[in-house]
């Protein structure tokens, strides 16, 4: 594994971490195993790809990548609301609500794109291309001051910069939001629904809001990933939930205290580490890209089982301690 | 203040386990009434409290709080009138949020939640003062998670949360039953103090006859989904545990076969 591979892993990790933050909101804060993300990730990519390639008003051209990205977020929010509606109003269990929306989104994503795959490569301007251009001008300007020659920022590095900007904006916005009155009751909903109702708040509403927020993040991530990899594909969402969970769990392992306000940052580091591990595993000669998903699933199953193992182990320790006392 | 008219509730209707939990319960409570409710297992004590709180819809009858008909109102909308403390100390609070965050949620009971800060500096000071009155030292632990508190501390906090925004009705559902005797006693004393200081209209379910006699100005006994005894004022003040047992036998036509009520 060389530096380039690690930088590429950081790039992907940053962009996918926004998806992982969305999974964290639904899975950990709301305590809702939401499979919508498999569809809303692609939805974000589909919306952005279609809007960018529509060749809208040339007067707006410079703004289109940003507008398309924001539109993707809004439509992701809608996807979350659909799952929320299925669960809270129609009383469908959480897992099934997510699966239904995810399944429906497959057709919607195809309709939005009009085909299974949209290319955002050469000749099409994405946020990443704009950032690369802008950053190249800046670095050239700076080196110019010292008499250096022009410097080109490669699109991977521009993408890392864009990812960082979005990650920082998302984390700050979420931190502020979860400290508002509404944010408080959303956090409380995942922990103790009865209490939230007893305090006069509709948990149907808090769940809808949480799902909307989570899927908005997921769609934003999909939109950014499509722009960095240069295409949107109707199947690119497969395994999203597992990647998200892996990032959340790795993040929680590194930052042991879950109470901390750094949970979102932990998830970002978790996502980056996940992609670095992935790059490493894929660099092993007898491994191929298709094996990685299987490995991820096994690792997550083990990680999720850790509390159970810990309990059993503690129990045995106690029993052992007890037994030895009796011998004395 | 609170009117219940002919409340009926059947669980698992039409099945083999059908249970007529409330069979036309009617009563009225005046402002500042503090009623204690006793009865055996399955008598409908908790069910009537949950019916008033709106945990489930009732089949028939009407519930009025301060002349507002709340019978069809969802649980969360009625919460603006009602403060509640549950039997399970874990039910009244959010374990993974801090003491001050829990109080901040409670102080906004029945109010519209907005994008303003979840807690203000002013509120923190008020919470500190309130927590001091509990005498548990919680005022120094505003930023501690509720999950680090003991059962008794949580019930005391829940009690504070239920009353920090003065409710029209305070519902206490065996809120000392899960605590050890010493803690139960102090939580009960705290309850008495908070209720009398704030002149709260209160319903307290208990399985402890002595507590039922000691607290409040009125006592109701329930049996098989009916109120079989309702005494208040001097009549209640003169009652003893043997009186209650005798009255129960007379009213229900059977002896109390409930260890929990006898032993406590």
Coordinates of C-alpha atoms in Angstrom, one line a residue:
Chain A
X1 CA 0.0 0.0 0.0
X2 CA 1.5 3.3 -1.0
X3 CA 0.7 6.9 0.0
X4 CA -1.6 7.3 -3.0
X5 CA -3.7 4.4 -1.9
X6 CA -4.0 5.8 1.6
X7 CA -4.9 9.2 0.4
X8 CA -7.6 7.6 -1.8
X9 CA -8.9 5.7 1.2
X10 CA -9.0 9.0 3.2
X11 CA -10.9 10.6 0.3
X12 CA -13.5 7.8 0.2
X13 CA -13.6 7.6 4.0
X14 CA -14.5 11.3 4.3
X15 CA -17.2 11.2 1.7
X16 CA -18.7 8.0 3.0
X17 CA -18.5 9.1 6.6
X18 CA -21.4 11.5 6.0
X19 CA -23.4 8.4 5.1
X20 CA -22.1 6.7 8.3
X21 CA -23.2 9.7 10.3
X22 CA -26.7 9.3 8.8
X23 CA -26.6 5.6 9.9
X24 CA -25.5 6.7 13.3
X25 CA -28.5 9.1 13.6
X26 CA -31.0 6.4 12.8
X27 CA -29.3 3.3 14.2
X28 CA -27.8 4.7 17.4
X29 CA -29.7 7.9 18.3
X30 CA -33.1 6.8 17.1
X31 CA -32.5 3.1 17.8
X32 CA -34.1 2.4 14.4
X33 CA -32.4 -0.1 12.1
X34 CA -33.1 1.8 8.9
X35 CA -32.4 0.0 5.6
X36 CA -33.7 2.9 3.6
X37 CA -30.1 4.1 3.3
X38 CA -29.3 1.4 0.7
X39 CA -31.7 3.2 -1.6
X40 CA -31.3 6.8 -0.4
X41 CA -27.5 6.7 -1.0
X42 CA -28.1 5.8 -4.7
X43 CA -31.0 8.4 -4.7
X44 CA -28.5 11.1 -3.8
X45 CA -26.1 10.0 -6.5
X46 CA -29.0 9.7 -9.1
X47 CA -30.4 13.1 -8.4
X48 CA -27.0 14.8 -8.6
X49 CA -25.9 12.9 -11.8
X50 CA -29.2 13.6 -13.6
X51 CA -29.3 17.3 -12.7
X52 CA -25.6 17.9 -13.6
X53 CA -26.0 16.2 -17.0
X54 CA -29.3 18.0 -17.8
X55 CA -27.4 20.9 -19.3
X56 CA -29.7 23.5 -17.6
X57 CA -29.5 27.2 -18.1
X58 CA -25.9 28.1 -18.9
X59 CA -26.2 31.3 -16.8
X60 CA -26.5 29.0 -13.8
X61 CA -23.8 26.6 -14.9
X62 CA -21.3 27.5 -12.2
X63 CA -23.9 26.9 -9.5
X64 CA -25.4 23.7 -10.9
X65 CA -23.1 21.2 -9.1
X66 CA -23.9 22.8 -5.7
X67 CA -27.6 23.2 -6.4
X68 CA -27.7 19.5 -7.6
X69 CA -26.0 18.4 -4.4
X70 CA -28.4 20.3 -2.2
X71 CA -31.4 18.9 -4.2
X72 CA -30.0 15.5 -3.5
X73 CA -30.1 16.2 0.2
X74 CA -33.7 17.3 0.0
X75 CA -34.9 14.3 -1.9
X76 CA -33.0 12.1 0.6
X77 CA -35.0 13.8 3.3
X78 CA -38.2 12.8 1.5
X79 CA -37.1 9.2 1.3
X80 CA -36.6 9.2 5.1
X81 CA -40.0 10.7 5.5
X82 CA -41.6 7.9 3.5
X83 CA -40.0 5.3 5.7
X84 CA -41.2 7.3 8.7
X85 CA -44.7 7.4 7.3
X86 CA -44.7 3.7 6.8
X87 CA -43.6 3.0 10.3
X88 CA -45.4 5.7 12.4
X89 CA -48.7 6.1 10.5
X90 CA -49.1 2.6 8.9
X91 CA -47.5 0.9 11.9
X92 CA -45.2 -1.3 9.7
X93 CA -42.2 -2.6 11.7
X94 CA -38.9 -0.6 11.3
X95 CA -37.0 -3.2 9.3
X96 CA -39.8 -3.8 6.9
X97 CA -40.5 0.0 6.4
X98 CA -36.9 0.5 5.4
X99 CA -36.9 -2.5 3.1
X100 CA -40.1 -1.3 1.4
X101 CA -38.7 2.2 0.8
X102 CA -35.4 0.8 -0.4
X103 CA -37.1 -1.5 -2.8
X104 CA -39.3 1.2 -4.2
X105 CA -36.3 3.6 -4.5
X106 CA -34.6 1.2 -6.9
X107 CA -37.3 1.9 -9.5
X108 CA -37.4 5.6 -8.7
X109 CA -33.6 5.8 -9.0
X110 CA -33.8 4.2 -12.5
X111 CA -36.6 6.6 -13.4
X112 CA -34.5 9.6 -12.2
X113 CA -31.4 8.5 -14.1
X114 CA -33.3 7.2 -17.1
X115 CA -30.7 4.5 -17.4
X116 CA -28.7 2.2 -15.1
X117 CA -25.5 4.3 -15.2
X118 CA -24.7 8.0 -15.7
X119 CA -21.2 9.0 -16.5
X120 CA -19.9 12.2 -14.9
X121 CA -16.4 11.9 -16.4
X122 CA -14.7 14.1 -19.0
X123 CA -16.4 17.2 -20.1
X124 CA -18.9 17.3 -17.2
X125 CA -18.3 19.7 -14.3
X126 CA -18.8 18.4 -10.8
X127 CA -18.1 20.0 -7.4
X128 CA -14.8 18.2 -7.4
X129 CA -13.7 19.6 -10.7
X130 CA -14.7 23.1 -9.6
X131 CA -12.7 22.6 -6.4
X132 CA -9.7 21.2 -8.3
X133 CA -9.8 24.3 -10.6
X134 CA -10.2 26.7 -7.7
X135 CA -7.5 25.1 -5.6
X136 CA -5.1 25.0 -8.5
X137 CA -5.5 28.7 -9.0
X138 CA -4.9 29.3 -5.3
X139 CA -1.8 27.1 -5.0
X140 CA -0.4 28.5 -8.3
X141 CA -0.9 32.0 -7.0
X142 CA 0.8 31.2 -3.7
X143 CA 3.8 29.5 -5.3
X144 CA 3.9 32.3 -7.8
X145 CA 4.5 34.7 -5.0
X146 CA 7.7 32.8 -4.2
X147 CA 8.6 32.5 -7.8
X148 CA 7.5 28.9 -8.2
X149 CA 5.8 27.5 -11.3
X150 CA 2.1 26.5 -11.7
X151 CA 0.8 23.7 -9.5
X152 CA -2.1 21.5 -10.4
X153 CA -4.2 20.1 -7.6
X154 CA -5.2 16.6 -8.6
X155 CA -8.9 15.8 -8.4
X156 CA -8.4 13.3 -5.5
X157 CA -6.9 16.0 -3.3
X158 CA -9.6 18.5 -4.3
X159 CA -12.1 15.8 -3.4
X160 CA -10.5 15.4 0.0
X161 CA -10.9 19.2 0.5
X162 CA -14.5 19.1 -0.6
X163 CA -15.2 16.1 1.7
X164 CA -13.6 17.9 4.7
X165 CA -15.6 21.0 4.1
X166 CA -18.9 19.1 4.0
X167 CA -18.0 16.9 6.9
X168 CA -17.2 19.9 9.0
X169 CA -20.4 21.7 8.0
X170 CA -22.5 18.5 8.6
X171 CA -21.0 17.8 12.1
X172 CA -21.3 21.4 13.2
X173 CA -24.9 21.7 12.0
X174 CA -25.8 18.4 13.7
X175 CA -24.1 19.3 16.9
X176 CA -26.1 22.6 17.0
X177 CA -29.3 20.8 16.1
X178 CA -29.1 18.1 18.7
X179 CA -28.7 20.7 21.3
X180 CA -32.0 22.4 20.5
X181 CA -35.3 21.6 22.1
X182 CA -36.3 19.5 19.1
X183 CA -32.9 17.8 19.1
X184 CA -33.2 16.9 22.7
X185 CA -36.5 15.1 22.2
X186 CA -35.2 13.2 19.1
X187 CA -32.3 12.0 21.2
X188 CA -34.6 11.0 24.0
X189 CA -36.9 9.1 21.6
X190 CA -34.3 6.4 20.9
X191 CA -33.7 5.9 24.6
X192 CA -37.1 6.1 26.2
X193 CA -40.2 6.5 24.0
X194 CA -42.6 6.4 26.9
X195 CA -40.9 9.3 28.6
X196 CA -41.0 11.4 25.5
X197 CA -44.8 10.9 25.2
X198 CA -45.3 11.6 28.9
X199 CA -43.5 14.9 28.3
X200 CA -46.0 15.9 25.7
X201 CA -44.1 15.1 22.5
X202 CA -45.3 13.0 19.6
X203 CA -42.7 10.3 19.1
X204 CA -44.2 9.8 15.6
X205 CA -42.9 13.2 14.7
X206 CA -39.5 12.8 16.4
X207 CA -39.0 9.5 14.5
X208 CA -40.0 11.1 11.2
X209 CA -37.6 14.0 11.8
X210 CA -34.7 11.6 12.8
X211 CA -35.3 9.5 9.7
X212 CA -35.4 12.5 7.5
X213 CA -32.2 13.9 8.9
X214 CA -30.4 10.6 8.6
X215 CA -31.4 9.9 5.0
X216 CA -30.6 13.5 4.1
X217 CA -27.0 12.8 5.3
X218 CA -27.0 9.5 3.4
X219 CA -28.1 11.2 0.1
X220 CA -25.6 13.9 0.5
X221 CA -22.9 11.3 0.8
X222 CA -24.2 9.5 -2.3
X223 CA -24.2 12.8 -4.2
X224 CA -20.6 13.5 -3.3
X225 CA -19.4 9.9 -3.9
X226 CA -20.9 10.0 -7.4
X227 CA -19.1 13.2 -8.2
X228 CA -15.7 12.0 -7.0
X229 CA -15.9 8.6 -8.7
X230 CA -17.3 10.1 -11.9
X231 CA -20.5 8.1 -12.3
X232 CA -23.7 7.2 -10.6
X233 CA -24.9 3.6 -10.9
X234 CA -28.2 2.1 -9.8
X235 CA -26.4 -0.7 -7.9
X236 CA -23.9 1.5 -6.1
X237 CA -25.9 1.3 -2.9
X238 CA -25.4 -2.4 -2.2
X239 CA -23.8 -2.9 1.2
X240 CA -24.3 0.7 2.2
X241 CA -25.8 -0.2 5.6
X242 CA -23.0 -2.6 6.4
X243 CA -20.3 0.1 5.5
X244 CA -22.2 2.5 7.7
X245 CA -22.4 0.1 10.6
X246 CA -18.8 -0.8 10.3
X247 CA -17.8 2.9 10.4
X248 CA -20.0 3.5 13.5
X249 CA -18.7 0.5 15.3
X250 CA -15.0 1.1 14.5
X251 CA -15.5 4.7 15.6
X252 CA -17.0 3.6 18.9
X253 CA -14.1 1.2 19.5
X254 CA -11.5 3.9 19.0
X255 CA -13.4 6.5 21.0
X256 CA -14.4 4.3 23.9
X257 CA -16.6 6.7 25.8
X258 CA -19.9 6.9 24.0
X259 CA -21.2 9.8 26.1
X260 CA -18.8 12.1 24.6
X261 CA -19.9 14.9 22.3
X262 CA -17.3 13.7 19.9
X263 CA -19.4 10.8 18.6
X264 CA -19.8 12.3 15.1
X265 CA -16.0 12.8 14.8
X266 CA -15.6 9.2 16.0
X267 CA -17.8 8.0 13.2
X268 CA -15.7 10.0 10.6
X269 CA -12.5 8.4 11.9
X270 CA -14.3 5.1 11.8
X271 CA -15.2 5.5 8.2
X272 CA -11.7 6.6 7.2
X273 CA -10.2 3.6 9.0
X274 CA -12.7 1.3 7.4
X275 CA -11.5 2.4 3.9
X276 CA -7.9 2.2 4.9
X277 CA -8.4 -1.4 6.1
X278 CA -10.3 -2.1 2.9
X279 CA -7.5 -0.8 0.8
X280 CA -5.1 -2.9 2.7
X281 CA -7.1 -6.1 2.4
X282 CA -7.6 -5.5 -1.3
X283 CA -3.8 -5.1 -1.7
X284 CA -3.4 -8.7 -0.5
X285 CA -2.7 -10.7 -3.8
X286 CA -5.1 -13.6 -3.2
X287 CA -7.9 -11.3 -2.1
X288 CA -10.3 -9.7 -4.6
X289 CA -12.8 -6.9 -4.3
X290 CA -15.7 -9.3 -4.0
X291 CA -14.3 -10.9 -0.9
X292 CA -14.3 -7.7 1.1
X293 CA -18.0 -7.5 1.7
X294 CA -18.0 -11.0 3.2
X295 CA -15.1 -10.1 5.5
X296 CA -16.9 -6.9 6.6
X297 CA -20.1 -8.8 7.4
X298 CA -18.1 -11.2 9.6
X299 CA -16.2 -8.5 11.4
X300 CA -19.4 -6.5 12.1
X301 CA -21.2 -9.7 13.4
X302 CA -18.3 -10.2 15.8
X303 CA -18.2 -6.5 16.8
X304 CA -22.0 -6.6 17.5
X305 CA -21.6 -9.8 19.5
X306 CA -18.9 -8.3 21.8
X307 CA -21.3 -7.1 24.5
X308 CA -22.7 -10.6 24.7
X309 CA -19.2 -12.1 25.0
X310 CA -18.2 -9.6 27.5
X311 CA -21.2 -10.4 29.7
X312 CA -20.5 -14.2 29.5
X313 CA -16.9 -13.6 30.3
X314 CA -17.7 -11.3 33.3
X315 CA -20.1 -13.9 34.5
X316 CA -17.5 -16.6 34.4
X317 CA -15.0 -14.4 36.2
X318 CA -17.5 -13.7 38.9
X319 CA -18.3 -17.4 39.1
X320 CA -14.6 -18.2 39.3
X321 CA -14.1 -15.6 42.1
X322 CA -17.0 -17.0 44.0
X323 CA -15.8 -20.6 43.6
X324 CA -12.3 -19.8 44.9
X325 CA -13.8 -18.2 48.0
X326 CA -15.8 -21.3 48.8
X327 CA -12.6 -23.3 48.5
X328 CA -11.0 -21.1 51.1
Chain B
X1 CA -60.8 19.0 38.2
X2 CA -60.9 15.4 37.0
X3 CA -64.0 13.5 36.0
X4 CA -64.2 9.9 35.0
X5 CA -67.6 8.8 33.7
X6 CA -68.3 5.1 33.2
X7 CA -64.9 4.1 31.9
X8 CA -64.7 0.6 30.4
X9 CA -61.6 -1.1 29.2
X10 CA -61.2 -4.7 28.1
X11 CA -57.8 -6.2 27.2
X12 CA -57.6 -9.0 24.5
X13 CA -61.3 -8.6 23.8
X14 CA -62.8 -11.7 22.2
X15 CA -59.9 -14.0 23.0
X16 CA -59.5 -16.7 25.6
X17 CA -57.4 -14.3 27.7
X18 CA -60.0 -11.6 27.6
X19 CA -59.7 -9.4 30.7
X20 CA -62.3 -6.8 31.7
X21 CA -59.8 -4.4 33.4
X22 CA -62.3 -1.5 34.0
X23 CA -66.0 -2.2 34.2
X24 CA -67.6 1.2 34.3
X25 CA -65.4 3.2 36.6
X26 CA -66.8 6.6 37.6
X27 CA -65.5 9.2 40.1
X28 CA -64.8 12.8 40.4
X29 CA -61.8 14.6 41.9
X30 CA -61.9 18.1 43.3
X31 CA -58.9 20.4 43.1
X32 CA -56.2 19.6 45.7
X33 CA -57.6 16.1 46.2
X34 CA -54.9 13.6 47.0
X35 CA -56.4 10.1 46.5
X36 CA -54.6 6.9 47.2
X37 CA -55.7 3.8 45.4
X38 CA -55.3 0.3 46.7
X39 CA -56.5 -3.1 45.5
X40 CA -55.2 -6.6 44.7
X41 CA -53.4 -7.7 41.5
X42 CA -55.5 -7.1 38.4
X43 CA -57.9 -4.9 40.3
X44 CA -57.5 -2.1 37.6
X45 CA -55.4 0.4 39.7
X46 CA -52.7 1.0 37.1
X47 CA -55.2 0.6 34.3
X48 CA -57.3 3.5 35.4
X49 CA -54.2 5.7 35.7
X50 CA -53.1 4.6 32.2
X51 CA -56.6 5.3 30.9
X52 CA -56.4 8.8 32.3
X53 CA -52.9 9.3 30.9
X54 CA -54.1 8.0 27.5
X55 CA -51.7 5.1 27.2
X56 CA -54.5 3.2 25.4
X57 CA -58.0 4.2 24.2
X58 CA -60.9 3.2 26.4
X59 CA -64.0 1.5 24.9
X60 CA -66.6 3.8 26.4
X61 CA -67.0 6.6 28.9
X62 CA -65.5 10.0 29.2
X63 CA -62.5 11.5 30.9
X64 CA -62.5 15.3 31.6
X65 CA -59.6 17.2 33.0
X66 CA -60.5 20.7 34.1
X67 CA -63.6 20.6 31.8
X68 CA -61.6 19.5 28.8
X69 CA -62.8 16.2 27.3
X70 CA -59.6 14.3 26.8
X71 CA -61.1 10.9 26.1
X72 CA -60.0 10.8 22.4
X73 CA -56.9 12.9 22.8
X74 CA -53.6 11.1 22.1
X75 CA -51.3 10.5 25.0
X76 CA -48.7 13.1 24.1
X77 CA -51.4 15.9 23.8
X78 CA -52.8 15.1 27.2
X79 CA -49.4 15.3 28.7
X80 CA -49.7 19.1 29.1
X81 CA -52.2 18.4 31.9
X82 CA -50.6 15.4 33.5
X83 CA -47.4 14.7 35.4
X84 CA -46.5 11.0 35.8
X85 CA -44.2 8.8 37.8
X86 CA -44.0 5.1 37.0
X87 CA -43.3 2.0 39.0
X88 CA -40.1 1.2 37.0
X89 CA -37.5 3.8 37.9
X90 CA -36.1 3.5 34.4
X91 CA -39.3 4.6 32.7
X92 CA -39.5 8.2 33.8
X93 CA -36.1 9.4 32.6
X94 CA -33.7 9.1 29.6
X95 CA -30.7 7.1 30.9
X96 CA -28.2 8.3 28.3
X97 CA -29.0 12.0 28.7
X98 CA -27.7 14.1 31.6
X99 CA -29.8 15.2 34.6
X100 CA -30.1 18.7 33.4
X101 CA -31.1 17.6 29.9
X102 CA -33.8 15.4 31.4
X103 CA -35.1 18.4 33.5
X104 CA -34.9 20.6 30.4
X105 CA -37.2 18.2 28.5
X106 CA -39.6 18.0 31.5
X107 CA -39.8 21.8 32.1
X108 CA -41.1 22.1 28.5
X109 CA -43.9 19.5 29.0
X110 CA -46.9 20.5 26.9
X111 CA -45.0 23.3 25.1
X112 CA -44.1 23.5 21.5
X113 CA -40.5 22.4 20.9
X114 CA -38.6 24.8 18.7
X115 CA -35.1 25.3 17.4
X116 CA -34.1 27.3 20.4
X117 CA -31.4 25.9 22.7
X118 CA -32.6 22.8 24.6
X119 CA -31.4 24.3 27.9
X120 CA -30.7 27.9 28.9
X121 CA -28.3 29.2 31.5
X122 CA -31.2 30.6 33.5
X123 CA -32.8 27.1 33.6
X124 CA -29.6 25.6 34.9
X125 CA -29.7 27.8 37.9
X126 CA -33.3 27.0 38.5
X127 CA -32.6 23.3 38.2
X128 CA -29.8 23.6 40.8
X129 CA -32.2 25.2 43.3
X130 CA -34.9 22.6 42.7
X131 CA -32.4 19.7 43.0
X132 CA -31.1 21.1 46.2
X133 CA -34.6 20.6 47.7
X134 CA -34.2 16.9 47.2
X135 CA -31.2 16.8 49.5
X136 CA -29.5 14.1 47.3
X137 CA -26.6 16.2 46.2
X138 CA -27.8 15.9 42.6
X139 CA -27.3 19.7 42.2
X140 CA -23.6 19.0 41.9
X141 CA -24.1 16.4 39.2
X142 CA -26.1 18.3 36.6
X143 CA -23.9 16.9 33.8
X144 CA -24.0 13.3 35.0
X145 CA -25.9 10.8 33.0
X146 CA -29.1 9.6 34.6
X147 CA -27.9 6.0 34.0
X148 CA -25.4 6.6 36.8
X149 CA -28.2 7.3 39.4
X150 CA -29.7 4.7 41.7
X151 CA -33.3 3.7 41.5
X152 CA -34.3 6.0 44.4
X153 CA -32.4 9.0 42.9
X154 CA -34.1 8.4 39.6
X155 CA -37.6 8.3 41.2
X156 CA -36.9 11.5 43.1
X157 CA -35.7 13.1 39.8
X158 CA -38.8 11.8 37.9
X159 CA -41.0 13.2 40.7
X160 CA -39.3 16.6 40.2
X161 CA -39.6 16.3 36.4
X162 CA -43.3 15.5 36.7
X163 CA -44.0 18.6 38.9
X164 CA -41.4 21.2 37.7
X165 CA -44.0 22.3 35.2
X166 CA -47.1 22.3 37.6
X167 CA -49.5 19.6 36.3
X168 CA -53.3 19.7 36.7
X169 CA -53.1 16.0 37.7
X170 CA -50.2 14.1 39.1
X171 CA -50.4 10.3 38.5
X172 CA -48.1 8.1 40.7
X173 CA -48.2 4.5 39.6
X174 CA -46.7 2.4 42.5
X175 CA -43.7 4.7 42.3
X176 CA -42.1 3.3 45.4
X177 CA -42.8 -0.4 44.8
X178 CA -39.4 -1.1 43.1
X179 CA -37.4 0.6 45.8
X180 CA -35.9 -0.8 49.0
X181 CA -37.9 0.0 52.2
X182 CA -35.7 2.9 53.3
X183 CA -35.5 4.5 49.9
X184 CA -39.2 4.0 49.4
X185 CA -39.9 5.8 52.7
X186 CA -37.9 8.8 51.7
X187 CA -39.4 9.0 48.2
X188 CA -42.8 8.8 49.8
X189 CA -42.0 11.7 52.2
X190 CA -40.7 13.7 49.2
X191 CA -43.9 13.0 47.4
X192 CA -46.0 14.2 50.3
X193 CA -43.9 17.4 50.6
X194 CA -44.0 18.2 46.9
X195 CA -47.8 17.5 46.7
X196 CA -48.6 19.7 49.6
X197 CA -46.2 22.5 48.8
X198 CA -47.6 22.7 45.2
X199 CA -51.2 21.9 46.2
X200 CA -51.3 19.2 43.5
X201 CA -54.3 17.1 42.6
X202 CA -52.8 13.7 42.9
X203 CA -53.7 10.0 42.3
X204 CA -51.3 7.5 43.9
X205 CA -51.6 3.8 43.3
X206 CA -50.0 1.7 46.0
X207 CA -50.1 -1.8 47.3
X208 CA -49.0 -0.7 50.7
X209 CA -52.1 -0.2 52.9
X210 CA -50.2 1.8 55.5
X211 CA -48.9 4.2 52.9
X212 CA -52.4 4.5 51.5
X213 CA -53.8 5.4 54.9
X214 CA -50.9 7.8 55.7
X215 CA -51.0 9.8 52.5
X216 CA -53.7 11.9 51.0
X217 CA -57.2 13.0 52.0
X218 CA -59.1 10.3 50.2
X219 CA -58.8 6.6 49.6
X220 CA -60.2 4.3 46.9
X221 CA -60.2 0.6 46.9
X222 CA -60.6 -1.3 43.6
X223 CA -61.6 -4.8 42.9
X224 CA -62.0 -6.5 39.5
X225 CA -62.3 -3.3 37.6
X226 CA -64.6 -1.5 40.0
X227 CA -64.2 1.0 42.7
X228 CA -65.6 -0.8 45.8
X229 CA -64.7 1.8 48.4
X230 CA -64.3 5.5 48.3
X231 CA -63.8 7.4 51.6
X232 CA -62.4 10.8 52.3
X233 CA -61.8 13.4 55.0
X234 CA -62.4 12.5 58.6
X235 CA -63.8 9.1 57.6
X236 CA -60.5 8.3 55.9
X237 CA -58.4 9.7 58.6
X238 CA -59.9 7.4 61.2
X239 CA -59.3 4.2 59.1
X240 CA -56.9 1.4 60.2
X241 CA -55.5 -1.5 58.3
X242 CA -57.9 -4.0 59.9
X243 CA -60.8 -1.7 59.0
X244 CA -59.6 -1.8 55.4
X245 CA -59.4 -5.6 55.4
X246 CA -62.9 -5.9 56.8
X247 CA -64.3 -3.4 54.3
X248 CA -62.6 -5.3 51.5
X249 CA -64.2 -8.6 52.6
X250 CA -67.6 -7.0 52.9
X251 CA -67.5 -5.2 49.6
X252 CA -66.0 -7.9 47.5
X253 CA -67.5 -10.9 49.3
X254 CA -64.1 -12.6 49.6
X255 CA -61.1 -12.5 51.8
X256 CA -57.9 -10.8 50.6
X257 CA -55.9 -13.5 49.0
X258 CA -53.1 -11.3 48.0
X259 CA -49.8 -11.7 49.8
X260 CA -48.4 -8.4 48.5
X261 CA -51.2 -6.4 50.1
X262 CA -51.1 -8.3 53.4
X263 CA -47.4 -8.5 53.9
X264 CA -46.6 -4.9 53.2

